[in-house]
PDB file of C-alpha atoms in Angstrom:
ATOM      1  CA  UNK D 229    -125.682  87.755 -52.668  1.00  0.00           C
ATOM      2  CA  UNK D 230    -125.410  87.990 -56.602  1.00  0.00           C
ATOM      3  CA  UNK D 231    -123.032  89.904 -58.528  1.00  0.00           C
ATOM      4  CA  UNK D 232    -124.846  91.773 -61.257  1.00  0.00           C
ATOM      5  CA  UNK D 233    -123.166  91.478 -64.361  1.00  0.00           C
ATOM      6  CA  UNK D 234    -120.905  93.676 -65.872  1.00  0.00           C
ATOM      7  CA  UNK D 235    -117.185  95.497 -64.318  1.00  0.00           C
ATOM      8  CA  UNK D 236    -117.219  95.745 -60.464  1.00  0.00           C
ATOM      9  CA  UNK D 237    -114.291  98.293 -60.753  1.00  0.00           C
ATOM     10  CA  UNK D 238    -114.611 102.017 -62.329  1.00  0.00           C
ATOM     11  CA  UNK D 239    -112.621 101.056 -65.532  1.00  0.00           C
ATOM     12  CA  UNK D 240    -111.654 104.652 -66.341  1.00  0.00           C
ATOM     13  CA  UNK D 241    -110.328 105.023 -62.383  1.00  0.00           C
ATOM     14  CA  UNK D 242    -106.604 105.432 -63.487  1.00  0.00           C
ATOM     15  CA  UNK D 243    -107.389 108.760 -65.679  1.00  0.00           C
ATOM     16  CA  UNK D 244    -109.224 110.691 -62.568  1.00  0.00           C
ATOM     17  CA  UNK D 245    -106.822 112.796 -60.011  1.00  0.00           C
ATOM     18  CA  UNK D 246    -106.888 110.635 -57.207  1.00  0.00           C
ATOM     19  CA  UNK D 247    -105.564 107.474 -58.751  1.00  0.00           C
ATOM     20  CA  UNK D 248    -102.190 109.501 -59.218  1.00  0.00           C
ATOM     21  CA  UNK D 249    -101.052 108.660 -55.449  1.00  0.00           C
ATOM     22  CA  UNK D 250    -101.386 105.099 -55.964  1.00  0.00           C
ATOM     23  CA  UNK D 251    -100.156 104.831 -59.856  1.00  0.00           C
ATOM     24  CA  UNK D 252     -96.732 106.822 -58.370  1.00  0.00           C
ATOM     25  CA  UNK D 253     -95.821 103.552 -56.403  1.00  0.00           C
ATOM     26  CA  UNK D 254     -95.631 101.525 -59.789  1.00  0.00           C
ATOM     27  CA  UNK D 255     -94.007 104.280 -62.281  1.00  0.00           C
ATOM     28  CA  UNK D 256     -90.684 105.686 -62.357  1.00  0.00           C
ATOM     29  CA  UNK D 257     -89.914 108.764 -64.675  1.00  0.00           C
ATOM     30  CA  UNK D 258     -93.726 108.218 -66.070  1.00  0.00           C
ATOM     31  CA  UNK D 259     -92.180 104.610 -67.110  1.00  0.00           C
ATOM     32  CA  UNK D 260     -93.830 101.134 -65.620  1.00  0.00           C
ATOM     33  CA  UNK D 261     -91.200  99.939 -63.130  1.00  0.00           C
ATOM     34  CA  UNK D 262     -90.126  96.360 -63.129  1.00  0.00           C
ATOM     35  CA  UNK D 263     -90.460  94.408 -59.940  1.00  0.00           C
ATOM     36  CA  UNK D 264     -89.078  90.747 -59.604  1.00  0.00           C
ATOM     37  CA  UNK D 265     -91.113  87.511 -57.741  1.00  0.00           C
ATOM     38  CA  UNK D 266     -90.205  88.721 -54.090  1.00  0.00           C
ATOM     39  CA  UNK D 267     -91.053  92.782 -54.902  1.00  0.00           C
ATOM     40  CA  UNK D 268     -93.866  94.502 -54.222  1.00  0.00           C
ATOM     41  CA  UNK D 269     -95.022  98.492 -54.804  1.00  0.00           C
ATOM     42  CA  UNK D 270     -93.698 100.516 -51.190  1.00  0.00           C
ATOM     43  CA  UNK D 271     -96.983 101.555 -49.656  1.00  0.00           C
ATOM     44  CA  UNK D 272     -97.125 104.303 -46.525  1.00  0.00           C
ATOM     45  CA  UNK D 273     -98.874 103.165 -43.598  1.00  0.00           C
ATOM     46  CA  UNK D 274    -101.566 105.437 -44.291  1.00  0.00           C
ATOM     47  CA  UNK D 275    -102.328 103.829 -47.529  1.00  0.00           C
ATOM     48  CA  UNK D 276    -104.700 100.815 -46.260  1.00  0.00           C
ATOM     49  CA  UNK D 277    -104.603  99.145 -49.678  1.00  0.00           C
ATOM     50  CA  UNK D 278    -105.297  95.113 -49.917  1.00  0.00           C
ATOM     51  CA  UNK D 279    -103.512  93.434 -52.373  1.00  0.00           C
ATOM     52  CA  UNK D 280    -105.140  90.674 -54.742  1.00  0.00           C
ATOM     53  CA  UNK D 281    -102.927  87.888 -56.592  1.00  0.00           C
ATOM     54  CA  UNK D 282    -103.072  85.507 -59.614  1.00  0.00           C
ATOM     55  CA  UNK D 283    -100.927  83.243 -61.549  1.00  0.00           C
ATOM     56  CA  UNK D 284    -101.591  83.412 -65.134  1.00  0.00           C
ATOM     57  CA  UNK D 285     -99.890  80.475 -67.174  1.00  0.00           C
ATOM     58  CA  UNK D 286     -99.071  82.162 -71.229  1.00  0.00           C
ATOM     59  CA  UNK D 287     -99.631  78.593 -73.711  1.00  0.00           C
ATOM     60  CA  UNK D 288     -98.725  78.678 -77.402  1.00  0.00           C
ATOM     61  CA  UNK D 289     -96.233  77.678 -80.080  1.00  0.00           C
ATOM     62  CA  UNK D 290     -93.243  79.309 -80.525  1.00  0.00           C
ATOM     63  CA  UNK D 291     -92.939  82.482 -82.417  1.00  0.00           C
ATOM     64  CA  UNK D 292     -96.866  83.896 -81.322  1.00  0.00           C
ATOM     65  CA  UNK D 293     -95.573  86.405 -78.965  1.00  0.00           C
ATOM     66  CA  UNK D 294     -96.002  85.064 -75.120  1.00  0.00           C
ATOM     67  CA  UNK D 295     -92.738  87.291 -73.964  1.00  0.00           C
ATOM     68  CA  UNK D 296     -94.281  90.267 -75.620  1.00  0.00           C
ATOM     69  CA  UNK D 297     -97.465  90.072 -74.598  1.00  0.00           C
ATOM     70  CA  UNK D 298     -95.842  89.575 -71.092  1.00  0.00           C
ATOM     71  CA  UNK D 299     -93.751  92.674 -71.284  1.00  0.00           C
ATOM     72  CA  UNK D 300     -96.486  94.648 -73.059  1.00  0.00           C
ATOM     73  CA  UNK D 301     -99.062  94.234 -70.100  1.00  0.00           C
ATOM     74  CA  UNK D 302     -95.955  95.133 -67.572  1.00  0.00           C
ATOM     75  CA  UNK D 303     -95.008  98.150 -69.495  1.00  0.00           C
ATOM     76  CA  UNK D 304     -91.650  97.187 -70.700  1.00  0.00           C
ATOM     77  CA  UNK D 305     -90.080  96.880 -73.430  1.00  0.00           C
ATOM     78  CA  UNK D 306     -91.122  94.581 -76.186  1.00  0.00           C
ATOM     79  CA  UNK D 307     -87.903  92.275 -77.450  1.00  0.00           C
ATOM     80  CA  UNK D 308     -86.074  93.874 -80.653  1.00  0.00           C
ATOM     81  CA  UNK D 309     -85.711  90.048 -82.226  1.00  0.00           C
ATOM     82  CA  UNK D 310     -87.701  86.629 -81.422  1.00  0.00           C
ATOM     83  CA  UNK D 311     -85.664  84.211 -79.355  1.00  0.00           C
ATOM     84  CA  UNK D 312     -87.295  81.297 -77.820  1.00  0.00           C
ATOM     85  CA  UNK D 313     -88.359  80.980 -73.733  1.00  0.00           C
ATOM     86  CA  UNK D 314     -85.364  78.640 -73.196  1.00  0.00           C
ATOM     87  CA  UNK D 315     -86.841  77.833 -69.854  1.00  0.00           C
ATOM     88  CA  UNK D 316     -89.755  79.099 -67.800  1.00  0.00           C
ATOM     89  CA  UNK D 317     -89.842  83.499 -67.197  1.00  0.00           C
ATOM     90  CA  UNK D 318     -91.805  85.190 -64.684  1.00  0.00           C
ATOM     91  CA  UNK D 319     -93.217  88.594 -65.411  1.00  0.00           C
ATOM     92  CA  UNK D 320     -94.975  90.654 -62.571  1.00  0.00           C
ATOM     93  CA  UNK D 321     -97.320  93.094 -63.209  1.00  0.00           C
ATOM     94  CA  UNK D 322     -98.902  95.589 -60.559  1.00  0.00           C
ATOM     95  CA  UNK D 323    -102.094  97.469 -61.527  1.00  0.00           C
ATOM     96  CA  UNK D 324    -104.595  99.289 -58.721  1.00  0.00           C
ATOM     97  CA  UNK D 325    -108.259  99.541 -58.883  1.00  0.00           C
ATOM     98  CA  UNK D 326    -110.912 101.437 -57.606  1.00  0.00           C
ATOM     99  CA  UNK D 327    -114.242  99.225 -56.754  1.00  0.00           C
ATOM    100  CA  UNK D 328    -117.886 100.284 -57.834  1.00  0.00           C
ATOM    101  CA  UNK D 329    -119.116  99.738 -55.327  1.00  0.00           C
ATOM    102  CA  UNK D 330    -117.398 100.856 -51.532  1.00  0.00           C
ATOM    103  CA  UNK D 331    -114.695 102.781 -53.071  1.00  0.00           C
ATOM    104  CA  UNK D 332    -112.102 100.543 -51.717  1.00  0.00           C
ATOM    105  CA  UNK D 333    -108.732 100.765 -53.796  1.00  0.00           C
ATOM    106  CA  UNK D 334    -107.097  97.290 -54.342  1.00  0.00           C
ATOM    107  CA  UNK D 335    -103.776  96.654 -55.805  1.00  0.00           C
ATOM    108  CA  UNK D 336    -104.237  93.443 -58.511  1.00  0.00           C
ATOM    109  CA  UNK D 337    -100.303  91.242 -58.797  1.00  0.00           C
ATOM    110  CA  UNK D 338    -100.895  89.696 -61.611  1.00  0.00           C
ATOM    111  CA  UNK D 339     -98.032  86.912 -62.068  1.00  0.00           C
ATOM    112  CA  UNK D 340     -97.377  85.802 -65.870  1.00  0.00           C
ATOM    113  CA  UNK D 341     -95.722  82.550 -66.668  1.00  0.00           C
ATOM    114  CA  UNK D 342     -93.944  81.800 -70.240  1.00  0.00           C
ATOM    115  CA  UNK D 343     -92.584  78.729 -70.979  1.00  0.00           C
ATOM    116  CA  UNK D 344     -90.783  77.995 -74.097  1.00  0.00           C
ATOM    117  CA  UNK D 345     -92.495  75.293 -76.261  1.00  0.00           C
ATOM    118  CA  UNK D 346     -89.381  73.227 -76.775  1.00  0.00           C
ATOM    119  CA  UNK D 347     -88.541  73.178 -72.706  1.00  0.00           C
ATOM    120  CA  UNK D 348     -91.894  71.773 -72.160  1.00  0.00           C
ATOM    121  CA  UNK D 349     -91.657  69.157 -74.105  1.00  0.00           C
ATOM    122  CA  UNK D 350     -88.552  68.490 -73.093  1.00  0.00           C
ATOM    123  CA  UNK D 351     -89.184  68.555 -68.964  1.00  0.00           C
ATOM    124  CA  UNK D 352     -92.440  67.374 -68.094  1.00  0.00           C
ATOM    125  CA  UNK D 353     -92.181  69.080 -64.617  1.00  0.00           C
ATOM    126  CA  UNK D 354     -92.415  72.501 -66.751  1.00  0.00           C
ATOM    127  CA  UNK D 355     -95.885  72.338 -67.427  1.00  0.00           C
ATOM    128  CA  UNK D 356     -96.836  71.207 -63.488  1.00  0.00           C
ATOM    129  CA  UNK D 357     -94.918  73.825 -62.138  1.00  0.00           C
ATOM    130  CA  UNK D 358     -96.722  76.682 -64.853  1.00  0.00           C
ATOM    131  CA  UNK D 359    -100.288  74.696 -63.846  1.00  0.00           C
ATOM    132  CA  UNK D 360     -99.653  74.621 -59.973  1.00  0.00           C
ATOM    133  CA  UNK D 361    -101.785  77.010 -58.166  1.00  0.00           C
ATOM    134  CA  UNK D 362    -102.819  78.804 -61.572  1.00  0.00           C
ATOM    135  CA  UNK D 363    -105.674  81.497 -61.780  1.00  0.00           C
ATOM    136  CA  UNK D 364    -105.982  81.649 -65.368  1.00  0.00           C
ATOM    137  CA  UNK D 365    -104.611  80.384 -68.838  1.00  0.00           C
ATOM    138  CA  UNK D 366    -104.007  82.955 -71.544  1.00  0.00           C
ATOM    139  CA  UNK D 367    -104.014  80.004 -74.644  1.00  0.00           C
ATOM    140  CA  UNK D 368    -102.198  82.527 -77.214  1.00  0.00           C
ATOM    141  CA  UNK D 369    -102.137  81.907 -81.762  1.00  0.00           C
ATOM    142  CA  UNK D 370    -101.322  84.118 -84.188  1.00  0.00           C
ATOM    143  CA  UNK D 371    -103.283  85.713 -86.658  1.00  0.00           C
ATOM    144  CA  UNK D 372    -100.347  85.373 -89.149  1.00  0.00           C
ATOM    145  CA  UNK D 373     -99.700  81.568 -88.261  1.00  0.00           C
ATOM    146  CA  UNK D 374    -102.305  79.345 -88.991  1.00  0.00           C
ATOM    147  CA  UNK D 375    -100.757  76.596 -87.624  1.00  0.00           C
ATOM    148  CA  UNK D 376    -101.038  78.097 -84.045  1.00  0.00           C
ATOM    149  CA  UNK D 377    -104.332  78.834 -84.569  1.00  0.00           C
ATOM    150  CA  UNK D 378    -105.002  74.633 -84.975  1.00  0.00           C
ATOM    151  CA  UNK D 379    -102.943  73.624 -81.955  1.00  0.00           C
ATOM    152  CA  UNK D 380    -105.147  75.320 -79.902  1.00  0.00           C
ATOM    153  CA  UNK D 381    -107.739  72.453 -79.341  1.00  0.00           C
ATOM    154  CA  UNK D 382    -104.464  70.354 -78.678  1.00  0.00           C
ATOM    155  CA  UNK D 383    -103.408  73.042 -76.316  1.00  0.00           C
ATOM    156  CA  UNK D 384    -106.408  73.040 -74.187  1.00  0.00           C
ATOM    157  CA  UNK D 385    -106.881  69.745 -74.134  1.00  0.00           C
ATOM    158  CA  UNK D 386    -103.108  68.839 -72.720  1.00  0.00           C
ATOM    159  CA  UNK D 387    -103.015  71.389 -70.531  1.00  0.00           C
ATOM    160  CA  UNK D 388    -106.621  71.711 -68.742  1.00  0.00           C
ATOM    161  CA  UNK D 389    -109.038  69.016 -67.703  1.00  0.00           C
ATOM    162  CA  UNK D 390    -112.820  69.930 -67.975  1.00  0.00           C
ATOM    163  CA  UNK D 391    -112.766  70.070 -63.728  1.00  0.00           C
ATOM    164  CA  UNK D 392    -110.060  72.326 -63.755  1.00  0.00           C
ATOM    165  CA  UNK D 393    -111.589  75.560 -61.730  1.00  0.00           C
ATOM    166  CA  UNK D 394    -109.307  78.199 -64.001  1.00  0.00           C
ATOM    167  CA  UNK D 395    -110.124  81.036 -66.163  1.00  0.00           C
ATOM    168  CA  UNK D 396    -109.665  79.899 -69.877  1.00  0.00           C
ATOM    169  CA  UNK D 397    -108.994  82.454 -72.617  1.00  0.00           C
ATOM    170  CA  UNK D 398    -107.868  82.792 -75.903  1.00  0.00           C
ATOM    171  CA  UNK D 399    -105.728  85.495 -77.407  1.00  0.00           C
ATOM    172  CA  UNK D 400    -104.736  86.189 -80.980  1.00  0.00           C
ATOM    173  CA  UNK D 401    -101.523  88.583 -81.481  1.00  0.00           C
ATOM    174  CA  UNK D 402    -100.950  89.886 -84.567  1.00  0.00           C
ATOM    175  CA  UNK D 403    -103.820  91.645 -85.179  1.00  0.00           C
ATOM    176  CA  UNK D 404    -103.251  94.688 -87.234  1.00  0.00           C
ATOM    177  CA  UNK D 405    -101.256  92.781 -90.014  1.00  0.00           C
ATOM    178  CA  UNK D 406    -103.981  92.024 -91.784  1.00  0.00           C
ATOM    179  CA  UNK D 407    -102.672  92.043 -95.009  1.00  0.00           C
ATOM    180  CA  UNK D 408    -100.837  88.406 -93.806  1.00  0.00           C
ATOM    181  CA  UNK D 409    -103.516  87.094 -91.877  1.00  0.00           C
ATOM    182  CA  UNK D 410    -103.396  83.511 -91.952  1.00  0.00           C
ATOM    183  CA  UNK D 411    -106.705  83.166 -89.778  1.00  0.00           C
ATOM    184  CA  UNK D 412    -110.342  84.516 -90.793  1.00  0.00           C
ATOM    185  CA  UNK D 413    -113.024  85.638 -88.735  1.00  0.00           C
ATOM    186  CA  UNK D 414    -115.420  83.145 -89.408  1.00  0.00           C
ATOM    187  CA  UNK D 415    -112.850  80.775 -88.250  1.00  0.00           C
ATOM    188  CA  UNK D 416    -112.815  82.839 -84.977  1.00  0.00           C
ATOM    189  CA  UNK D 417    -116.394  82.715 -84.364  1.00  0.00           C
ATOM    190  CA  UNK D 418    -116.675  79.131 -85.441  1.00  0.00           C
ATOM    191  CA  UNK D 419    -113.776  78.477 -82.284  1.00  0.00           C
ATOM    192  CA  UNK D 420    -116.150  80.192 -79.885  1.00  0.00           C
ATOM    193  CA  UNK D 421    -119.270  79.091 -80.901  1.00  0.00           C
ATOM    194  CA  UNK D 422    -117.438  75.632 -80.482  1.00  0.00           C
ATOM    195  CA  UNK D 423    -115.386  75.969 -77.410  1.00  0.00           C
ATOM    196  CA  UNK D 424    -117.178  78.646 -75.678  1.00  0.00           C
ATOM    197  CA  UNK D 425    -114.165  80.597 -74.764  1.00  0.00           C
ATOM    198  CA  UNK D 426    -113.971  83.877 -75.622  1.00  0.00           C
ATOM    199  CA  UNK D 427    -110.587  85.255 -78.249  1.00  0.00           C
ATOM    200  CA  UNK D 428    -109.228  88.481 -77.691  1.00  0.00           C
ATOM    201  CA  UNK D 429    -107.193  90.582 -80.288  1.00  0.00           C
ATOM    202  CA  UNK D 430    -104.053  92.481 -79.493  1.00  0.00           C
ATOM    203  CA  UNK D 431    -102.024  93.838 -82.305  1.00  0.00           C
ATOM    204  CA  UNK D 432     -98.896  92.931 -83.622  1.00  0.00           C
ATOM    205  CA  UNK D 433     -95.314  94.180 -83.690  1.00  0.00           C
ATOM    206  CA  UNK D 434     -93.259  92.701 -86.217  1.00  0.00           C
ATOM    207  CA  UNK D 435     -90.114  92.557 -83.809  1.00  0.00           C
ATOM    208  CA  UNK D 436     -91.748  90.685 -81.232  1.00  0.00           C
ATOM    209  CA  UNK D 437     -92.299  86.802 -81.265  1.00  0.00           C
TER     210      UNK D 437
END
């Protein structure tokens, strides 16, 4: 049976009452709490919820904001100063849904790998073990380095082959400084019309890297 296009989940789910039972098992003091590899959300018995995972591998240069991104989408805090990934960090993020369709509530583990730019290069088993069992590949540049922006093509070609079954996107941080945007959007559009992947924008923080 075919999907139609468009979002099989209610997107707006987590604003209506009865999401507030389920959003509880992932917030502490209205805050996101932070669960490690082995963790999961306590569900009662009575809560028949089925829980969906993916591995998402972050790829960039140094200094485009992988770890932030990372903590943004898990609700933590974003780093006060850049540092470089020295090795390979794990971020978990929990998120439930509500389908279209049947109503059923799933709970989405998302799993976010960062690898610093230098260890990978270094360790060639850093890359396999990012790109082992991986959903999708978040290929990350910022809009204030235009060098990042270049090394994509080198990105995606190193790291994916074209009969690699993965989801493939592109996200630019850095958004909202526009005033030291390095990267225009005709250079966007040319990328997609190119590549056919699409680029998503998240804005900036100037402590993060």
């Amino acid at each position: 049976m075919s999907v139609p296009p468009g979002s099989i989940i209610v997107s707006d789910w987590h604003r209506c009452p009865d999401s507030r039972e389920f959003f509880s098992k992932i917030l502490h003091k209205k805050r996101r709490r932070k669960f490690g590899l082995l963790e999961a959300p306590m569900m009662p018995p009575q809560m028949n919820v089925d829980l969906v995972r993916y591995k998402v591998f972050l790829s960039g240069k140094t200094g485009v904001g992988k770890s932030a991104l990372a903590a943004r989408l898990a609700g933590l805090d974003l780093p006060k100063m850049h540092y470089e990934t020295t090795g390979i960090e794990t971020t978990v993020v929990f998120w439930p849904v509500r389908l279209k369709e049947s109503g059923r509530v799933l709970f989405f583990r998302f799993e976010l790998w960062d690898c610093g730019e230098s260890a990978m290069r270094r360790f060639d088993h850093m890359l396999l073990s990012c790109k082992e069992k991986v959903d999708a590949i978040l290929f990350l540049f910022s809009f204030t380095d235009r060098g990042s922006f270049d090394d994509l093509t080198n990105q995606i070609s190193r790291i994916t082959e074209p009969s690699d079954r993965v989801v493939k996107l592109v996200v630019g941080t850095k958004f909202d400084l526009f005033m030291h945007t390095d990267v225009t959007e005709s250079d966007v559009t040319h990328f997609q019309e190119v590549w056919g992947l699409p680029v998503f924008r998240v804005g900036g923080d100037k402590r993060c890297n």
